XYZ file of C-alpha atoms in Angstrom:
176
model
C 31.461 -17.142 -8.228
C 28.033 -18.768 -8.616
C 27.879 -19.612 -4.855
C 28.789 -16.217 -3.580
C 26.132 -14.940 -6.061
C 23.791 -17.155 -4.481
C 24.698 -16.459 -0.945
C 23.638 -12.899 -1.723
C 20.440 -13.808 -3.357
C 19.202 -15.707 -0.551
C 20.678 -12.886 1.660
C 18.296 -10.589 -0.238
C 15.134 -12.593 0.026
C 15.737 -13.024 3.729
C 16.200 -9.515 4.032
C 12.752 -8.516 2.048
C 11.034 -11.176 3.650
C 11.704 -9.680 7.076
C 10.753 -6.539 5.853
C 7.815 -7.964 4.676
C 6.803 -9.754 7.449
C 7.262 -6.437 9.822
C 5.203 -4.151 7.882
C 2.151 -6.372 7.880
C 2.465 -6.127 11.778
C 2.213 -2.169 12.075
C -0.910 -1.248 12.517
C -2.538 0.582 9.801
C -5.847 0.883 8.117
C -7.596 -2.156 7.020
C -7.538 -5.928 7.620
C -4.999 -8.149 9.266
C -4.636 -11.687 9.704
C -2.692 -13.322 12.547
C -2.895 -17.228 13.931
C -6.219 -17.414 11.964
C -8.172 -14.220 13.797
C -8.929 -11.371 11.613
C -8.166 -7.809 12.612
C -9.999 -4.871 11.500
C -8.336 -1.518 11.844
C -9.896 1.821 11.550
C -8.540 5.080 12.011
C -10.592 7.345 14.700
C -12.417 10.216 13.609
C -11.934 11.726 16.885
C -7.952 12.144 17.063
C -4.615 10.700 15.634
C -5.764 7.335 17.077
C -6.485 3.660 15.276
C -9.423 1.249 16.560
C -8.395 -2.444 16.274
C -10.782 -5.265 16.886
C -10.895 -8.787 16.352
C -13.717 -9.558 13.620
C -15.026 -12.462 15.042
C -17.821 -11.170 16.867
C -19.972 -14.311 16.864
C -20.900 -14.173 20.928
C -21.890 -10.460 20.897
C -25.171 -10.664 19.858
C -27.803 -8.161 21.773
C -28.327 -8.819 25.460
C -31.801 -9.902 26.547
C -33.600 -6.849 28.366
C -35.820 -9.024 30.855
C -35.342 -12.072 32.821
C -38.114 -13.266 35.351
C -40.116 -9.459 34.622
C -36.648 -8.085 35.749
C -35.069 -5.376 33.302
C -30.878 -6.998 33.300
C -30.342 -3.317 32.902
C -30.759 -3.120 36.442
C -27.980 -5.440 36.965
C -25.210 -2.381 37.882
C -22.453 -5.202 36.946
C -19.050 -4.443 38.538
C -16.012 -5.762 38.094
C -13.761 -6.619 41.658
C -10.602 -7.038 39.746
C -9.329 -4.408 37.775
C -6.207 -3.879 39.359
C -5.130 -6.996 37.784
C -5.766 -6.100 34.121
C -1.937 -4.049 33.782
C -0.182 -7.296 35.104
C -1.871 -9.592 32.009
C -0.729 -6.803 29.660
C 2.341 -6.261 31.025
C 2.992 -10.395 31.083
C 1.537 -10.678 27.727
C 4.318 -7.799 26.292
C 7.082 -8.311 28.011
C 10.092 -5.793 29.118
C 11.543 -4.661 26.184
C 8.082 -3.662 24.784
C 6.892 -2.335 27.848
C 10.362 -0.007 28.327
C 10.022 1.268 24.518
C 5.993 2.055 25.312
C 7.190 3.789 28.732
C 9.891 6.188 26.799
C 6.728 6.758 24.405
C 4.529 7.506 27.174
C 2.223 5.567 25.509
C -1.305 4.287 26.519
C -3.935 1.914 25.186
C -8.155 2.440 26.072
C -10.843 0.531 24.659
C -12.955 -1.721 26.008
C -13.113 -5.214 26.827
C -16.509 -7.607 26.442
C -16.651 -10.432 29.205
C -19.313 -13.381 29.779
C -21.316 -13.571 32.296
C -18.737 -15.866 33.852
C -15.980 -13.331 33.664
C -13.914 -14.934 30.807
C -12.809 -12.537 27.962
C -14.604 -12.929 24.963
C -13.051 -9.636 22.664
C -10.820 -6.818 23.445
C -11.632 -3.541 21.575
C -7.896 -1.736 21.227
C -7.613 2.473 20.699
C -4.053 3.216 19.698
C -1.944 6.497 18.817
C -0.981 7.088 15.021
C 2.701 5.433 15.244
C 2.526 3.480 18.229
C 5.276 1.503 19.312
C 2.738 -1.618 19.384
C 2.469 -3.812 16.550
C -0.764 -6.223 15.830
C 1.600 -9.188 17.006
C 1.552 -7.340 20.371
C -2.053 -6.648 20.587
C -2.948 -10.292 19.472
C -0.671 -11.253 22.183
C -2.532 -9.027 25.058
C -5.982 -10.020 23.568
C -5.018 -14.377 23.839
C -2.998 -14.079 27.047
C -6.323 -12.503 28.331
C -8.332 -14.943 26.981
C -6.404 -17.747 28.332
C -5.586 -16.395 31.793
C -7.804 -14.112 32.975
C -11.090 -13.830 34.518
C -13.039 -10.946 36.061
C -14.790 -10.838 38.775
C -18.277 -9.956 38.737
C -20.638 -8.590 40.766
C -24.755 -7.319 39.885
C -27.984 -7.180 41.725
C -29.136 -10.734 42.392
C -26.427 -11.946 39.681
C -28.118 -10.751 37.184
C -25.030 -10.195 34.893
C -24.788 -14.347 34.582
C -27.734 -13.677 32.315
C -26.170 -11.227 30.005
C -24.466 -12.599 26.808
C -22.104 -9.960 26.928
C -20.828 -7.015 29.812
C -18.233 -4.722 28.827
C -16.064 -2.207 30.386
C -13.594 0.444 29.405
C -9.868 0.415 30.124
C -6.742 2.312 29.764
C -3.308 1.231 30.261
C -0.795 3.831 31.046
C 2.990 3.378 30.290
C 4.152 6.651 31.107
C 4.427 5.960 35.053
């Protein structure tokens, strides 16, 4: 009797621990903790959306406005590579979640900041209210981009190698 009454009791915590554990990961207002990084999520005042950013934004300080007497506004920085950025998120996600985002017809914008070098410093992540996507997914996209991606980069004269920062806008479709 006393084991079968502990069988259950562990069988409960397990239970409300996964429970626990999954509701942390939906993405809701306010701030989440993954592997150390700190998430800060904000509903959008513009539509049924949520903003999620890492809060460590130590390397996006302002970019200088002159280098040699030329304005780095000038640069016109493009990136060569953008057809690339759907295979790290796809890679980074995985099948199942990529099939449950598809029958969703789901999509994630933001924007991501590179260095001058190309390597991802932050992604910026605009979800719908009740996404399929948890913050485990999104911290997954944001280090698989960090570890194995780069963008190419292109300005007048190189000027973006001077910039602390460059970013550019996205959006991922799963709908096609």
């Amino acid at each position: 009797m006393k084991n079968r009454i502990k069988q259950l009791l562990t069988t409960i915590v397990c239970i409300l621990l996964v429970i626990h554990v999954q509701a942390q990961q939906q993405i809701r207002e306010g701030k989440l903790t993954i592997d150390g990084n700190t998430y800060e999520i904000t509903r959008s005042s513009s539509g049924p959306y949520y903003l999620v950013w890492n809060m460590d934004r130590s390397e996006l300080r302002p970019n200088r406005e002159m280098v040699n007497g030329i304005p780095l506004e000038l640069a016109n920085t493009k990136m060569t590579n953008k057809n690339e950025l759907m295979e790290v998120v796809c890679e980074a996600l995985g099948a199942e979640k990529r099939a449950q985002l598809s029958t969703q017809k789901e999509k994630i914008s933001g924007w991501i900041y590179y260095r001058g070098d190309g390597s991802v410093i932050n992604i910026v992540f605009k979800v719908i209210d009740h996404t399929k996507l948890t913050l485990n997914d999104l911290f997954k996209i944001e280090e698989t981009f960090k570890t194995r991606f780069k963008a190419n980069l292109e300005s007048v004269g190189n000027l973006h190698q001077h910039l602390y920062h460059i970013s550019f806008n996205y959006e991922w479709n799963f709908d096609q």
